[in-house]
Amino acid sequence: MKKYYISTFGCQMNFHDSEKISGVLNAEGYAEAGGPSDADVIIFNTCSIRQKAEQKFFSQLGKMKAFKKRNPGLKIAVAGCIAQQEGDRIIQKAPFIDYVIGPQNINLLKDFILNEEKAIATQDNPYLQDTDLPAERADTVKALVNIMYGCNNFCSYCIVPYTRGREKSRAAASIVREINELSQKGFKEVTLLGQNVNSYKSEVDFPGLLERIKKIEGIKRIRFVTSHPKDLSEDLIFAIRDYENVCEHIHLPLQSGSSRVLGLMNRKYTYDEYLKKILTIRKEIPDISITSDIIAGFPQETDEDHEETINALKEIEFDGIFAFKYSQRPGTTASLMEGQIEDAVKSVRLYEILDLQNKITEKKNKYLERTTQEILIEGPSEKGHDKLTGRTRTNKIFIAPLHDGKKPGDIVSGLVTKANRHSLYGEFV
Ligand code: 5AD
Ligand code: SF4
């Protein structure tokens, strides 16, 4: 039996694309290898959102030359965003690579492996939204589900519109069919994936899609990522408020607290407009958790702009953030802007952002001590064999000792006895 090994970098979208690659290869009679050394096919599913992610892949790729020398029959594929961006340049750089396949074309990978010596697919795929590949999911409780692909926003720093193409929404009926099947297999939670779920459009809009999914028996929790602040509608806020199985958590990337920088980023909202949406969300759903993304050291960002980001973090008090140093991505408009910021300055700004947010996150988690939360148990905890881990509806990690046969997939009450910035600890009650 032939074996494959997948090495995945980057976001949930890539993680789920890898699940589909697994599903397709399993259906073809392949098995998953324990590691790259006993594989007949190695697939790198790559990320190019920041330079760091790219470097991780290129350092792994270096080792592949020796692998191929030892086993000339080995096939190596590069998929994901670097594949899309680099195309045949990857094969020129590393001739031992057999296939280069962009995120819109993973449906072709199986045919390449079976029938082609060497092949490249980076073309636009107009049928992507109608191509439902069978995913082999790593988890048994929660599942990722694509609702749309690509992005039309062209934030000036971002490579995604170039690597994943224009927005394409899946038909609501096929999304509902997939989630029905997941429910029948025992899944309890779905996370709907799109670069900007608020611009989802088929026969229904995004709140309309939630309205259909919420009726699916057995799906206790619905999450979604990512929301673009400019498209966040009142209807969505009401859906989170009113639909019992839509979780009280929203990831709403702010990127910067300076309206001037937001303009340079082409985000299409000002800080005041963003804040107004936050206030509406919190008015309608007081216990919601709100998380965000921040970029430190965007071109032309001054100390004053940075201070505005710091003030925004203090004013909003997110439950958590992902923060990154701005990374110059070839082909994006920001990469050509004057006033690129020195790395040392970016590092200081990032440190200040993270240091402040760590304190806020810890404080917000501590508010939850002595409260009871609804927990969906996900599996054994890394903190010990005698513990289980799960999440609150607000997406916070909850860890507790085994209790009364409670098991992954159960929805239970959890009393929080202790909290730090990473997790909540407690007991099942
Ligand atoms: N540099 C730094 N961070 C970036 N992101 C996207 N592109 C870049 C870049 N060039 C961040 C944004 C986005 C998240 C997924 O990654 O904050 O919301
Ligand atoms: Fe990138 Fe902006 Fe699209 Fe998000 S919305 S993927 S940050 S271009």
Short mmCIF file of C-alpha atoms and ligand atoms in Angstrom, two decimals:
data_model
loop_
_atom_site.label_atom_id
_atom_site.label_comp_id
_atom_site.label_asym_id
_atom_site.label_seq_id
_atom_site.Cartn_x
_atom_site.Cartn_y
_atom_site.Cartn_z
CA MET A 1 0.00 0.00 0.00
CA LYS A 2 1.38 3.43 -0.95
CA LYS A 3 1.80 5.99 1.77
CA TYR A 4 1.63 9.78 1.90
CA TYR A 5 2.86 12.36 4.37
CA ILE A 6 1.53 15.95 4.57
CA SER A 7 3.36 18.81 6.23
CA THR A 8 0.98 21.74 6.79
CA PHE A 9 1.87 25.36 7.48
CA GLY A 10 -0.31 28.38 8.19
CA CYS A 11 -4.00 28.97 8.72
CA GLN A 12 -7.12 26.86 9.28
CA MET A 13 -7.88 27.11 5.58
CA ASN A 14 -4.63 25.28 4.80
CA PHE A 15 -5.19 22.82 7.62
CA HIS A 16 -8.57 21.96 6.11
CA ASP A 17 -7.15 21.78 2.57
CA SER A 18 -4.75 19.15 3.94
CA GLU A 19 -7.72 17.23 5.36
CA LYS A 20 -9.18 17.19 1.85
CA ILE A 21 -5.91 16.02 0.31
CA SER A 22 -5.92 13.18 2.88
CA GLY A 23 -9.53 12.34 2.07
CA VAL A 24 -8.86 12.14 -1.66
CA LEU A 25 -5.70 10.02 -1.26
CA ASN A 26 -7.37 7.69 1.27
CA ALA A 27 -10.20 7.13 -1.21
CA GLU A 28 -7.56 6.16 -3.76
CA GLY A 29 -6.23 3.45 -1.41
CA TYR A 30 -3.28 5.37 -0.02
CA ALA A 31 -2.50 5.32 3.72
CA GLU A 32 -1.04 8.03 5.90
CA ALA A 33 2.66 7.50 6.65
CA GLY A 34 4.01 7.79 10.19
CA GLY A 35 6.64 10.27 9.01
CA PRO A 36 8.25 11.63 5.85
CA SER A 37 10.90 8.85 5.73
CA ASP A 38 8.38 6.05 5.10
CA ALA A 39 6.25 7.98 2.58
CA ASP A 40 5.96 7.43 -1.18
CA VAL A 41 4.48 10.92 -1.60
CA ILE A 42 5.32 13.99 0.50
CA ILE A 43 3.08 17.04 0.25
CA PHE A 44 4.01 20.43 1.63
CA ASN A 45 0.96 22.61 2.13
CA THR A 46 2.62 26.00 2.41
CA CYS A 47 1.87 29.49 3.74
CA SER A 48 3.25 32.82 2.56
CA ILE A 49 1.32 35.28 4.75
CA ARG A 50 4.55 36.42 6.42
CA GLN A 51 8.20 35.82 5.65
CA LYS A 52 8.63 33.70 8.78
CA ALA A 53 6.06 31.17 7.56
CA GLU A 54 7.85 30.98 4.22
CA GLN A 55 11.21 30.41 5.86
CA LYS A 56 9.84 27.47 7.86
CA PHE A 57 8.92 25.72 4.63
CA PHE A 58 12.16 26.48 2.81
CA SER A 59 14.21 25.12 5.71
CA GLN A 60 12.24 21.83 5.58
CA LEU A 61 12.51 21.72 1.83
CA GLY A 62 16.31 21.70 2.05
CA LYS A 63 16.19 18.24 3.63
CA MET A 64 14.13 16.80 0.80
CA LYS A 65 17.01 16.61 -1.66
CA ALA A 66 18.66 13.90 0.42
CA PHE A 67 15.31 12.09 0.83
CA LYS A 68 14.87 11.98 -2.92
CA LYS A 69 18.43 10.74 -3.47
CA ARG A 70 17.83 7.87 -1.05
CA ASN A 71 14.48 7.04 -2.65
CA PRO A 72 14.31 8.14 -6.31
CA GLY A 73 10.69 6.91 -6.57
CA LEU A 74 9.59 9.43 -3.94
CA LYS A 75 7.17 12.09 -5.24
CA ILE A 76 7.27 15.56 -3.69
CA ALA A 77 4.46 18.10 -4.10
CA VAL A 78 4.37 21.72 -3.02
CA ALA A 79 0.82 22.99 -2.49
CA GLY A 80 -0.65 26.10 -0.83
CA CYS A 81 0.15 29.77 -1.12
CA ILE A 82 3.89 29.56 -1.87
CA ALA A 83 3.10 27.14 -4.70
CA GLN A 84 0.64 29.63 -6.17
CA GLN A 85 3.02 32.53 -5.88
CA GLU A 86 6.19 30.86 -7.07
CA GLY A 87 4.82 28.46 -9.70
CA ASP A 88 7.59 26.92 -11.79
CA ARG A 89 10.24 29.02 -10.04
CA ILE A 90 10.03 26.44 -7.24
CA ILE A 91 11.03 23.66 -9.63
CA GLN A 92 13.82 25.81 -11.05
CA LYS A 93 15.12 26.38 -7.53
CA ALA A 94 14.56 22.81 -6.37
CA PRO A 95 14.46 20.42 -9.37
CA PHE A 96 13.73 17.43 -7.11
CA ILE A 97 10.17 18.75 -6.67
CA ASP A 98 7.62 16.94 -8.85
CA TYR A 99 4.38 18.90 -8.49
CA VAL A 100 3.46 22.50 -7.77
CA ILE A 101 -0.21 23.02 -7.10
CA GLY A 102 -1.99 26.22 -5.98
CA PRO A 103 -4.82 26.32 -3.42
CA GLN A 104 -7.51 26.49 -6.11
CA ASN A 105 -6.32 23.26 -7.76
CA ILE A 106 -5.86 20.67 -5.02
CA ASN A 107 -8.53 18.59 -6.77
CA LEU A 108 -5.89 17.87 -9.44
CA LEU A 109 -3.25 16.49 -7.07
CA LYS A 110 -4.45 12.88 -7.16
CA ASP A 111 -4.35 12.77 -10.99
CA PHE A 112 -0.88 14.28 -10.99
CA ILE A 113 0.40 11.66 -8.55
CA LEU A 114 -1.20 8.81 -10.50
CA ASN A 115 -0.49 9.93 -14.06
CA GLU A 116 2.14 12.65 -14.35
CA GLU A 117 5.90 12.74 -13.98
CA LYS A 118 6.03 16.45 -13.29
CA ALA A 119 3.20 19.00 -13.31
CA ILE A 120 2.24 22.53 -12.29
CA ALA A 121 -1.28 23.89 -11.66
CA THR A 122 -1.64 27.53 -10.67
CA GLN A 123 -4.52 28.56 -12.90
CA ASP A 124 -7.71 30.18 -11.68
CA ASN A 125 -10.34 27.52 -10.97
CA PRO A 126 -13.80 28.87 -11.80
CA TYR A 127 -15.44 25.72 -10.39
CA LEU A 128 -13.70 25.81 -7.00
CA GLN A 129 -16.91 26.64 -5.13
CA ASP A 130 -18.63 23.61 -6.68
CA THR A 131 -15.78 21.16 -6.08
CA ASP A 132 -16.58 19.28 -2.88
CA LEU A 133 -13.68 17.01 -1.97
CA PRO A 134 -14.15 14.37 0.75
CA ALA A 135 -12.20 15.57 3.81
CA GLU A 136 -10.55 13.10 6.18
CA ARG A 137 -10.89 15.12 9.38
CA ALA A 138 -8.28 14.96 12.11
CA ASP A 139 -10.87 15.63 14.84
CA THR A 140 -14.09 13.82 15.76
CA VAL A 141 -15.89 16.57 17.73
CA LYS A 142 -15.34 19.77 15.76
CA ALA A 143 -15.04 20.22 12.03
CA LEU A 144 -13.86 22.94 9.67
CA VAL A 145 -16.19 23.67 6.75
CA ASN A 146 -15.41 25.98 3.81
CA ILE A 147 -18.21 28.35 2.98
CA MET A 148 -16.22 30.50 0.59
CA TYR A 149 -12.82 30.78 -1.01
CA GLY A 150 -10.59 33.73 -1.90
CA CYS A 151 -10.71 37.41 -1.04
CA ASN A 152 -11.65 40.61 -2.89
CA ASN A 153 -10.42 43.12 -0.34
CA PHE A 154 -6.81 43.74 -1.30
CA CYS A 155 -5.67 45.05 2.05
CA SER A 156 -2.42 46.62 0.95
CA TYR A 157 -0.16 44.34 3.03
CA CYS A 158 -1.85 41.05 2.20
CA ILE A 159 -0.84 38.31 -0.20
CA VAL A 160 -4.08 36.30 0.11
CA PRO A 161 -6.01 37.87 -2.81
CA TYR A 162 -3.04 36.97 -5.03
CA THR A 163 -2.66 33.39 -3.80
CA ARG A 164 -6.29 32.40 -3.24
CA GLY A 165 -7.93 34.44 -5.98
CA ARG A 166 -11.30 36.19 -6.03
CA GLU A 167 -14.17 35.45 -3.67
CA LYS A 168 -16.27 32.41 -4.56
CA SER A 169 -19.13 31.31 -2.31
CA ARG A 170 -20.26 27.69 -2.03
CA ALA A 171 -23.97 27.04 -2.57
CA ALA A 172 -25.87 27.05 0.74
CA ALA A 173 -27.43 23.68 -0.12
CA SER A 174 -24.08 21.92 -0.41
CA ILE A 175 -22.80 23.51 2.82
CA VAL A 176 -25.95 22.35 4.63
CA ARG A 177 -25.59 18.87 3.11
CA GLU A 178 -21.98 18.62 4.35
CA ILE A 179 -22.90 19.76 7.86
CA ASN A 180 -25.82 17.32 7.97
CA GLU A 181 -23.39 14.52 7.21
CA LEU A 182 -21.01 15.77 9.90
CA SER A 183 -23.84 15.76 12.39
CA GLN A 184 -24.70 12.17 11.47
CA LYS A 185 -21.07 11.20 12.06
CA GLY A 186 -21.32 12.65 15.57
CA PHE A 187 -19.62 16.03 15.13
CA LYS A 188 -20.91 18.64 17.58
CA GLU A 189 -19.25 21.83 16.36
CA VAL A 190 -18.56 23.41 12.98
CA THR A 191 -16.30 26.35 12.17
CA LEU A 192 -17.32 28.04 8.93
CA LEU A 193 -14.27 29.17 7.00
CA GLY A 194 -13.80 32.11 4.67
CA GLN A 195 -11.35 35.02 4.40
CA ASN A 196 -14.30 37.35 4.89
CA VAL A 197 -17.43 35.39 5.83
CA ASN A 198 -19.54 38.56 5.95
CA SER A 199 -19.40 38.88 2.19
CA TYR A 200 -20.70 35.32 1.72
CA LYS A 201 -23.33 35.38 -1.01
CA SER A 202 -25.29 32.55 -2.61
CA GLU A 203 -29.07 32.32 -2.66
CA VAL A 204 -28.71 33.69 0.90
CA ASP A 205 -26.31 36.07 2.70
CA PHE A 206 -24.20 35.07 5.71
CA PRO A 207 -26.88 35.58 8.40
CA GLY A 208 -29.24 33.68 6.08
CA LEU A 209 -26.74 30.82 5.89
CA LEU A 210 -26.50 30.72 9.69
CA GLU A 211 -30.29 30.60 9.82
CA ARG A 212 -30.21 27.39 7.76
CA ILE A 213 -27.29 25.79 9.59
CA LYS A 214 -28.72 26.49 13.03
CA LYS A 215 -31.59 24.09 12.30
CA ILE A 216 -29.30 21.12 11.77
CA GLU A 217 -29.99 18.65 14.58
CA GLY A 218 -26.96 17.63 16.63
CA ILE A 219 -24.76 20.63 15.75
CA LYS A 220 -24.52 22.33 19.12
CA ARG A 221 -22.00 24.98 18.23
CA ILE A 222 -21.42 27.12 15.17
CA ARG A 223 -18.34 29.30 14.85
CA PHE A 224 -16.99 31.28 11.92
CA VAL A 225 -13.76 33.01 10.84
CA THR A 226 -12.89 35.61 9.69
CA SER A 227 -15.12 38.69 9.78
CA HIS A 228 -14.08 41.90 8.05
CA PRO A 229 -15.21 44.88 10.15
CA LYS A 230 -16.37 46.84 7.09
CA ASP A 231 -18.94 44.12 6.21
CA LEU A 232 -20.10 43.20 9.70
CA SER A 233 -23.86 43.71 9.63
CA GLU A 234 -26.44 44.22 12.35
CA ASP A 235 -28.16 41.09 11.09
CA LEU A 236 -25.06 39.08 11.93
CA ILE A 237 -24.93 40.60 15.42
CA PHE A 238 -28.60 39.64 15.89
CA ALA A 239 -27.90 36.12 14.62
CA ILE A 240 -25.16 35.65 17.23
CA ARG A 241 -27.50 37.06 19.86
CA ASP A 242 -30.58 35.06 18.90
CA TYR A 243 -29.43 31.70 17.51
CA GLU A 244 -28.74 29.38 20.38
CA ASN A 245 -26.04 27.34 18.68
CA VAL A 246 -24.10 30.28 17.23
CA CYS A 247 -21.28 30.83 19.77
CA GLU A 248 -20.66 34.14 21.49
CA HIS A 249 -17.27 34.82 19.98
CA ILE A 250 -16.17 36.98 17.11
CA HIS A 251 -12.74 37.37 15.59
CA LEU A 252 -12.68 40.88 14.17
CA PRO A 253 -9.24 41.96 12.94
CA LEU A 254 -8.56 45.63 13.75
CA GLN A 255 -4.97 45.68 12.37
CA SER A 256 -4.21 49.21 13.67
CA GLY A 257 -5.70 51.78 16.03
CA SER A 258 -4.67 54.64 13.74
CA SER A 259 -7.23 55.68 11.11
CA ARG A 260 -4.39 57.10 9.04
CA VAL A 261 -2.65 53.71 8.96
CA LEU A 262 -5.98 51.93 8.35
CA GLY A 263 -6.32 54.15 5.26
CA LEU A 264 -2.85 53.16 4.05
CA MET A 265 -3.80 49.53 4.70
CA ASN A 266 -6.92 49.95 2.51
CA ARG A 267 -9.10 48.56 5.30
CA LYS A 268 -12.07 50.83 4.40
CA TYR A 269 -13.01 51.74 8.00
CA THR A 270 -11.76 54.24 10.56
CA TYR A 271 -10.98 53.43 14.16
CA ASP A 272 -14.16 55.23 15.26
CA GLU A 273 -16.28 53.17 12.91
CA TYR A 274 -14.67 50.00 14.24
CA LEU A 275 -15.23 51.06 17.84
CA LYS A 276 -18.88 51.78 17.12
CA LYS A 277 -19.35 48.22 15.88
CA ILE A 278 -17.67 46.86 19.01
CA LEU A 279 -20.02 48.91 21.19
CA THR A 280 -23.07 47.63 19.29
CA ILE A 281 -21.86 44.02 19.56
CA ARG A 282 -21.29 44.38 23.31
CA LYS A 283 -24.62 46.11 23.85
CA GLU A 284 -26.51 43.26 22.16
CA ILE A 285 -24.33 40.40 23.48
CA PRO A 286 -22.71 41.52 26.75
CA ASP A 287 -20.77 38.30 27.42
CA ILE A 288 -19.33 37.92 23.95
CA SER A 289 -15.60 37.45 23.57
CA ILE A 290 -13.91 39.51 20.91
CA THR A 291 -10.49 38.69 19.50
CA SER A 292 -8.46 40.52 16.90
CA ASP A 293 -5.33 40.75 14.74
CA ILE A 294 -2.83 43.61 14.96
CA ILE A 295 0.08 44.48 12.68
CA ALA A 296 3.06 46.33 14.19
CA GLY A 297 5.28 48.55 12.09
CA PHE A 298 3.26 49.00 8.91
CA PRO A 299 5.08 51.36 6.46
CA GLN A 300 5.00 55.01 7.61
CA GLU A 301 3.62 54.05 11.04
CA THR A 302 4.83 56.76 13.44
CA ASP A 303 5.25 56.57 17.21
CA GLU A 304 1.92 58.43 17.44
CA ASP A 305 0.18 55.86 15.23
CA HIS A 306 1.60 53.08 17.37
CA GLU A 307 0.38 54.90 20.48
CA GLU A 308 -3.10 54.96 18.94
CA THR A 309 -2.96 51.16 18.59
CA ILE A 310 -1.90 50.88 22.24
CA ASN A 311 -4.78 53.15 23.25
CA ALA A 312 -7.20 51.12 21.14
CA LEU A 313 -6.14 47.93 22.93
CA LYS A 314 -6.71 49.66 26.28
CA GLU A 315 -10.06 51.06 25.21
CA ILE A 316 -11.49 47.90 23.64
CA GLU A 317 -9.91 45.25 25.88
CA PHE A 318 -9.98 42.32 23.48
CA ASP A 319 -10.16 38.83 24.96
CA GLY A 320 -7.09 37.95 22.92
CA ILE A 321 -5.16 39.03 19.87
CA PHE A 322 -2.75 37.69 17.31
CA ALA A 323 -0.11 40.34 16.69
CA PHE A 324 2.56 40.29 14.01
CA LYS A 325 5.41 42.42 12.78
CA TYR A 326 4.56 43.80 9.37
CA SER A 327 6.17 41.60 6.72
CA GLN A 328 6.87 42.90 3.23
CA ARG A 329 5.11 40.57 0.76
CA PRO A 330 6.25 40.72 -2.85
CA GLY A 331 3.56 41.97 -5.23
CA THR A 332 1.47 43.77 -2.60
CA THR A 333 1.09 47.55 -2.78
CA ALA A 334 2.40 48.08 0.78
CA SER A 335 5.66 46.38 -0.14
CA LEU A 336 6.32 49.27 -2.56
CA MET A 337 5.43 52.04 -0.10
CA GLU A 338 8.03 54.47 1.10
CA GLY A 339 8.81 54.57 4.79
CA GLN A 340 9.33 50.88 5.52
CA ILE A 341 10.04 50.52 9.24
CA GLU A 342 13.27 49.09 10.62
CA ASP A 343 12.99 45.62 12.12
CA ALA A 344 14.26 46.76 15.51
CA VAL A 345 11.45 49.33 15.74
CA LYS A 346 8.86 46.76 14.71
CA SER A 347 10.16 44.43 17.42
CA VAL A 348 9.82 47.07 20.14
CA ARG A 349 6.29 47.96 19.03
CA LEU A 350 5.24 44.31 18.82
CA TYR A 351 6.65 43.67 22.28
CA GLU A 352 4.68 46.60 23.74
CA ILE A 353 1.50 45.39 22.07
CA LEU A 354 1.89 41.82 23.30
CA ASP A 355 2.95 42.83 26.80
CA LEU A 356 -0.12 45.03 27.22
CA GLN A 357 -2.51 42.51 25.69
CA ASN A 358 -1.16 39.66 27.86
CA LYS A 359 -2.18 41.61 30.93
CA ILE A 360 -5.62 42.38 29.50
CA THR A 361 -6.20 38.75 28.47
CA GLU A 362 -5.18 37.52 31.92
CA LYS A 363 -7.45 40.07 33.60
CA LYS A 364 -10.42 39.12 31.42
CA ASN A 365 -9.88 35.42 32.05
CA LYS A 366 -9.65 36.05 35.79
CA TYR A 367 -13.12 37.63 35.71
CA LEU A 368 -14.35 34.14 34.86
CA GLU A 369 -13.04 32.58 38.08
CA ARG A 370 -15.91 31.17 40.16
CA THR A 371 -18.31 31.25 37.19
CA THR A 372 -19.90 28.21 35.58
CA GLN A 373 -19.41 27.85 31.84
CA GLU A 374 -20.87 25.58 29.18
CA ILE A 375 -18.00 23.36 27.99
CA LEU A 376 -17.78 21.18 24.90
CA ILE A 377 -15.22 18.49 25.78
CA GLU A 378 -12.74 18.08 22.93
CA GLY A 379 -10.29 15.43 24.12
CA PRO A 380 -7.49 14.47 26.49
CA SER A 381 -5.47 17.38 27.86
CA GLU A 382 -1.79 17.85 27.19
CA LYS A 383 -1.58 18.74 30.88
CA GLY A 384 -1.91 15.08 31.93
CA HIS A 385 -3.71 11.78 31.21
CA ASP A 386 -6.11 12.35 34.07
CA LYS A 387 -7.44 15.59 32.54
CA LEU A 388 -9.74 16.59 29.70
CA THR A 389 -9.70 19.76 27.64
CA GLY A 390 -12.61 21.60 26.08
CA ARG A 391 -13.75 25.09 25.25
CA THR A 392 -16.27 27.59 26.50
CA ARG A 393 -18.77 29.01 24.04
CA THR A 394 -16.51 32.08 23.99
CA ASN A 395 -13.66 29.89 22.67
CA LYS A 396 -11.55 29.83 25.83
CA ILE A 397 -9.68 26.64 26.68
CA PHE A 398 -11.00 24.87 29.80
CA ILE A 399 -9.06 22.07 31.52
CA ALA A 400 -10.49 19.80 34.24
CA PRO A 401 -9.88 16.37 35.81
CA LEU A 402 -11.78 13.35 34.44
CA HIS A 403 -15.19 13.10 36.06
CA ASP A 404 -18.10 10.61 35.98
CA GLY A 405 -17.28 9.15 32.57
CA LYS A 406 -17.49 12.51 30.83
CA LYS A 407 -15.99 12.20 27.36
CA PRO A 408 -15.11 14.10 24.19
CA GLY A 409 -18.25 15.38 22.46
CA ASP A 410 -20.16 15.88 25.73
CA ILE A 411 -21.52 19.31 26.54
CA VAL A 412 -21.20 19.82 30.28
CA SER A 413 -21.00 22.51 32.95
CA GLY A 414 -17.57 23.54 34.12
CA LEU A 415 -16.79 25.54 37.24
CA VAL A 416 -13.76 27.78 36.70
CA THR A 417 -11.53 27.72 39.77
CA LYS A 418 -8.40 29.28 38.32
CA ALA A 419 -7.54 31.24 35.19
CA ASN A 420 -4.39 32.45 33.53
CA ARG A 421 -3.92 34.08 30.19
CA HIS A 422 -3.76 30.82 28.25
CA SER A 423 -6.52 28.75 29.84
CA LEU A 424 -9.22 28.30 32.40
CA TYR A 425 -8.85 25.50 34.96
CA GLY A 426 -11.60 23.95 37.01
CA GLU A 427 -13.86 20.96 37.45
CA PHE A 428 -16.85 19.46 35.69
CA VAL A 429 -20.00 19.76 37.78
N1 5AD B 1 2.53 41.20 7.57
C1 5AD B 1 2.10 40.98 8.84
N2 5AD B 1 0.90 40.46 9.13
C2 5AD B 1 0.09 40.15 8.10
N3 5AD B 1 -1.16 39.63 8.08
C3 5AD B 1 -1.54 39.51 6.80
N4 5AD B 1 -0.57 39.94 5.97
C4 5AD B 1 0.45 40.35 6.77
C5 5AD B 1 1.73 40.90 6.51
N5 5AD B 1 2.16 41.16 5.28
C6 5AD B 1 -1.91 39.33 9.29
C7 5AD B 1 -3.17 40.19 9.40
C8 5AD B 1 -4.27 39.22 9.12
C9 5AD B 1 -3.69 37.92 9.64
C10 5AD B 1 -4.32 36.68 9.12
O1 5AD B 1 -2.33 37.98 9.26
O2 5AD B 1 -3.24 40.68 10.73
O3 5AD B 1 -5.49 39.54 9.77
FE1 SF4 B 2 -5.91 39.64 3.46
FE2 SF4 B 2 -7.53 41.74 3.94
FE3 SF4 B 2 -8.42 39.63 2.48
FE4 SF4 B 2 -8.00 39.33 5.12
S1 SF4 B 2 -9.52 40.71 4.16
S2 SF4 B 2 -7.35 37.90 3.47
S3 SF4 B 2 -6.22 40.66 5.48
S4 SF4 B 2 -6.76 41.04 1.89
#
